[in-house]
Short mmCIF file of C-alpha atoms in Angstrom, two decimals:
data_model
loop_
_atom_site.label_atom_id
_atom_site.label_comp_id
_atom_site.label_asym_id
_atom_site.label_seq_id
_atom_site.Cartn_x
_atom_site.Cartn_y
_atom_site.Cartn_z
CA MET A 1 0.00 0.00 0.00
CA THR A 2 1.19 3.51 -0.81
CA VAL A 3 1.49 5.59 2.37
CA ILE A 4 2.81 8.89 0.95
CA GLU A 5 2.50 10.21 -2.58
CA THR A 6 3.53 13.70 -3.67
CA GLU A 7 3.45 15.35 -7.06
CA GLY A 8 5.15 18.71 -7.62
CA LEU A 9 4.89 19.41 -3.89
CA THR A 10 6.04 22.95 -3.10
CA LYS A 11 6.08 24.92 0.15
CA ARG A 12 7.11 28.57 0.28
CA TYR A 13 7.60 30.93 3.20
CA GLY A 14 7.43 34.32 1.54
CA ARG A 15 10.33 34.39 -0.92
CA LEU A 16 11.94 31.28 0.57
CA THR A 17 11.15 27.97 -1.14
CA ALA A 18 11.57 25.22 1.47
CA ILE A 19 10.21 22.36 -0.67
CA ASP A 20 10.54 22.65 -4.43
CA GLN A 21 8.56 20.52 -6.92
CA LEU A 22 8.98 17.35 -4.86
CA SER A 23 7.55 14.15 -6.35
CA LEU A 24 7.98 10.81 -4.59
CA THR A 25 6.17 7.70 -3.40
CA VAL A 26 6.65 5.89 -0.08
CA GLU A 27 5.29 2.39 0.38
CA GLU A 28 4.17 0.92 3.71
CA ASN A 29 6.30 -0.95 6.26
CA LYS A 30 9.71 0.53 5.51
CA ILE A 31 12.34 2.35 7.57
CA ILE A 32 13.49 5.33 5.53
CA GLY A 33 16.29 7.80 6.21
CA LEU A 34 15.60 11.42 5.28
CA VAL A 35 18.97 13.00 4.57
CA GLY A 36 20.14 16.52 3.82
CA ARG A 37 22.14 19.37 5.26
CA ASN A 38 20.57 22.06 7.45
CA GLY A 39 18.02 24.02 5.44
CA ALA A 40 17.49 21.22 2.93
CA GLY A 41 13.76 21.07 3.72
CA LYS A 42 13.63 17.92 5.87
CA SER A 43 11.59 19.37 8.74
CA THR A 44 9.21 21.16 6.37
CA PHE A 45 8.62 17.95 4.43
CA LEU A 46 7.79 16.02 7.63
CA LYS A 47 5.39 18.76 8.74
CA LEU A 48 3.65 18.64 5.36
CA VAL A 49 3.30 14.86 5.63
CA ALA A 50 1.91 15.14 9.18
CA GLY A 51 -0.62 17.74 8.06
CA HIS A 52 0.86 20.55 10.15
CA LEU A 53 1.45 22.68 7.06
CA LYS A 54 -0.57 23.36 3.92
CA PRO A 55 1.27 23.08 0.58
CA SER A 56 1.78 26.22 -1.48
CA HIS A 57 1.49 24.23 -4.73
CA GLY A 58 1.35 20.64 -5.89
CA SER A 59 -0.28 17.73 -4.13
CA ILE A 60 0.40 15.41 -1.23
CA ARG A 61 -1.64 12.39 -0.18
CA VAL A 62 -1.10 10.37 2.99
CA PHE A 63 -3.08 7.14 3.29
CA GLY A 64 -4.89 8.31 0.16
CA SER A 65 -6.04 11.68 1.55
CA ALA A 66 -4.74 15.24 1.74
CA PRO A 67 -3.20 15.38 5.26
CA PHE A 68 -3.78 19.05 6.16
CA HIS A 69 -6.39 19.23 8.97
CA ASN A 70 -7.34 15.60 8.32
CA LEU A 71 -8.35 13.64 11.44
CA THR A 72 -7.94 10.23 9.77
CA VAL A 73 -4.35 11.04 8.85
CA ALA A 74 -3.71 12.59 12.28
CA LYS A 75 -4.79 9.51 14.23
CA ASN A 76 -2.50 7.29 12.14
CA THR A 77 0.52 9.60 12.14
CA ILE A 78 2.89 10.92 14.78
CA LEU A 79 5.59 13.56 14.26
CA ILE A 80 8.33 13.68 16.88
CA HIS A 81 10.74 16.62 17.08
CA ASP A 82 12.72 18.41 19.78
CA ARG A 83 10.20 21.24 20.26
CA LEU A 84 7.21 19.21 21.40
CA SER A 85 5.19 20.99 24.07
CA PHE A 86 2.75 19.63 26.64
CA VAL A 87 0.43 20.99 29.32
CA PRO A 88 2.93 22.39 31.88
CA ALA A 89 1.13 20.62 34.76
CA PHE A 90 1.51 17.19 33.12
CA THR A 91 4.24 14.89 34.38
CA VAL A 92 5.87 12.23 32.21
CA SER A 93 3.42 9.70 33.68
CA HIS A 94 0.40 11.89 32.83
CA ILE A 95 1.60 12.24 29.25
CA LEU A 96 2.02 8.49 28.86
CA GLU A 97 -1.54 7.97 30.10
CA THR A 98 -2.90 10.64 27.75
CA MET A 99 -1.19 9.17 24.68
CA ALA A 100 -3.40 6.09 24.94
CA ARG A 101 -6.45 8.27 24.15
CA PHE A 102 -5.02 9.41 20.83
CA TYR A 103 -3.09 6.46 19.42
CA ALA A 104 -4.89 3.17 18.88
CA HIS A 105 -1.67 1.13 18.83
CA TRP A 106 -0.12 2.82 21.89
CA ASP A 107 1.86 0.50 24.18
CA GLY A 108 1.97 2.10 27.61
CA GLN A 109 3.85 -0.80 29.14
CA LEU A 110 6.63 -0.44 26.58
CA ALA A 111 6.80 3.32 27.16
CA ARG A 112 7.19 2.92 30.92
CA LYS A 113 9.76 0.17 30.46
CA LEU A 114 11.84 2.39 28.17
CA CYS A 115 11.57 5.36 30.56
CA HIS A 116 12.90 3.12 33.31
CA TYR A 117 15.70 1.84 31.07
CA PHE A 118 16.82 5.37 30.15
CA GLU A 119 16.36 6.58 33.76
CA ILE A 120 13.59 9.08 33.01
CA ASN A 121 11.63 9.91 36.16
CA LEU A 122 7.92 9.29 35.56
CA GLU A 123 7.01 11.99 38.07
CA ALA A 124 9.20 14.65 36.44
CA TYR A 125 7.88 17.42 34.23
CA PRO A 126 9.28 17.22 30.68
CA HIS A 127 10.50 20.83 30.77
CA HIS A 128 12.55 19.97 33.86
CA LEU A 129 14.42 17.16 32.08
CA SER A 130 17.82 17.75 30.53
CA LYS A 131 17.84 18.35 26.78
CA GLY A 132 19.18 14.85 26.18
CA GLN A 133 16.51 13.27 28.40
CA GLN A 134 13.81 15.32 26.67
CA ASN A 135 14.87 14.06 23.25
CA THR A 136 15.04 10.50 24.56
CA PHE A 137 11.56 10.83 26.08
CA PHE A 138 10.11 12.26 22.86
CA THR A 139 11.63 9.38 20.88
CA ILE A 140 10.12 6.90 23.34
CA LEU A 141 6.72 8.44 22.57
CA GLY A 142 7.33 7.86 18.87
CA ILE A 143 8.37 4.24 19.32
CA ALA A 144 5.60 3.35 21.80
CA SER A 145 2.89 5.03 19.69
CA ARG A 146 3.38 2.35 17.03
CA SER A 147 1.64 4.70 14.62
CA PRO A 148 1.27 3.31 11.09
CA LEU A 149 3.26 6.37 9.98
CA THR A 150 5.94 7.45 12.45
CA LEU A 151 7.99 10.56 11.61
CA LEU A 152 11.11 11.25 13.67
CA ASP A 153 12.90 14.56 13.10
CA GLU A 154 16.51 14.30 14.37
CA PRO A 155 15.45 11.95 17.21
CA THR A 156 18.96 11.39 18.55
CA ALA A 157 20.22 15.00 18.41
CA GLY A 158 22.32 15.82 21.44
CA LEU A 159 22.56 12.21 22.66
CA ASP A 160 25.84 10.40 23.24
CA LYS A 161 26.81 7.53 20.98
CA ALA A 162 25.91 4.75 23.46
CA VAL A 163 22.36 6.09 23.90
CA ARG A 164 21.97 6.54 20.14
CA LYS A 165 22.96 2.92 19.54
CA ASP A 166 20.44 1.76 22.16
CA ILE A 167 17.68 3.77 20.50
CA TYR A 168 18.49 2.44 17.01
CA ARG A 169 18.46 -1.11 18.38
CA LEU A 170 15.10 -0.55 20.11
CA MET A 171 13.59 0.95 16.96
CA LEU A 172 14.62 -2.02 14.85
CA LYS A 173 13.51 -4.59 17.43
CA ASP A 174 10.07 -3.03 17.80
CA TYR A 175 9.71 -2.55 14.04
CA LEU A 176 10.38 -6.24 13.41
CA HIS A 177 7.56 -7.18 15.78
CA HIS A 178 5.24 -4.34 14.74
CA PRO A 179 5.99 -3.26 11.15
CA ARG A 180 4.98 0.27 10.14
CA THR A 181 6.41 3.10 8.05
CA LEU A 182 9.15 5.05 9.83
CA ILE A 183 10.83 8.10 8.32
CA ILE A 184 13.86 9.25 10.29
CA SER A 185 15.52 12.59 9.59
CA SER A 186 19.15 12.60 10.69
CA HIS A 187 22.66 13.85 9.94
CA LEU A 188 24.09 10.65 11.43
CA ILE A 189 23.09 8.43 8.56
CA GLY A 190 26.23 6.29 8.80
CA GLU A 191 25.26 5.13 12.29
CA MET A 192 21.83 4.05 11.04
CA ALA A 193 22.96 2.14 7.96
CA GLU A 194 21.90 -1.23 9.37
CA LEU A 195 18.52 0.19 10.40
CA LEU A 196 17.45 1.77 7.11
CA GLU A 197 15.96 0.24 3.98
CA GLU A 198 15.75 3.36 1.82
CA ILE A 199 17.26 6.84 1.65
CA ILE A 200 15.59 10.07 0.53
CA LEU A 201 18.15 12.81 -0.15
CA LEU A 202 16.97 16.43 -0.18
CA ASP A 203 18.97 19.47 -1.21
CA GLY A 204 17.49 22.94 -1.47
CA GLY A 205 14.03 21.46 -1.02
CA MET A 206 14.48 19.24 -4.07
CA LYS A 207 14.71 15.45 -4.24
CA LYS A 208 18.19 14.47 -5.32
CA ALA A 209 17.80 10.73 -4.74
CA HIS A 210 15.36 8.12 -3.45
CA LEU A 211 16.94 4.67 -3.46
CA SER A 212 17.48 1.58 -1.42
CA VAL A 213 20.46 1.47 0.93
CA GLU A 214 21.90 -1.32 -1.25
CA GLU A 215 21.67 0.85 -4.38
CA LEU A 216 23.22 3.78 -2.53
CA SER A 217 26.15 1.68 -1.32
CA GLN A 218 26.95 0.78 -4.93
CA LYS A 219 27.20 4.47 -5.85
CA VAL A 220 29.58 5.46 -3.06
CA VAL A 221 33.24 6.01 -3.90
CA GLN A 222 35.86 6.58 -1.21
CA ILE A 223 39.01 8.50 -2.13
CA ARG A 224 42.11 8.72 0.04
CA GLY A 225 45.31 10.62 -0.43
CA SER A 226 46.71 14.14 -0.45
CA ALA A 227 44.69 17.01 -1.89
CA GLU A 228 47.02 17.14 -4.89
#
């Protein structure tokens, strides 16, 4: 089944074109890396897919429907990024309980188990957690939601290598038991090579490549030696 389909998708902010004539298709039950330097349009693309933004031109369909202000898309999609905000009076535990009301596949037991593993206090307020713990907690929400379409925008930013490896391992393990479509935006694509099935490369809001990891590996050339 096709999960995401775009045709000439364009998003502008005034004179700035963040996404430029983007056409691609994403099939279900894949782990996809979204790659590109800062300003390439990765976050804007994920927000368009999640229905948080309305396209300027072109079309986008998620689960067969336009995602902007679409409740069917919203209940089957989660977008995780480092600027998530919650009711200030809600503790981590309150948030975990609330998630069950929104996401049909939510696994509260898994979420609490992961919070314990990463030493996140269930009675703490998210805004009182360190930046690294916040990002870990947000990523836990994405994993435990088990949404058919899970979008993770730089989920391991600011985390040390050991924690990043643990998170990649947990993602893959849960995906194998509960397949869904995961799109992970990251600069650390080398670390995730064993996790990913496909790569989407953006540059200047344009699609430069969309291929399998195997195809990409065949195109890579490593050169060593002096500059001369």
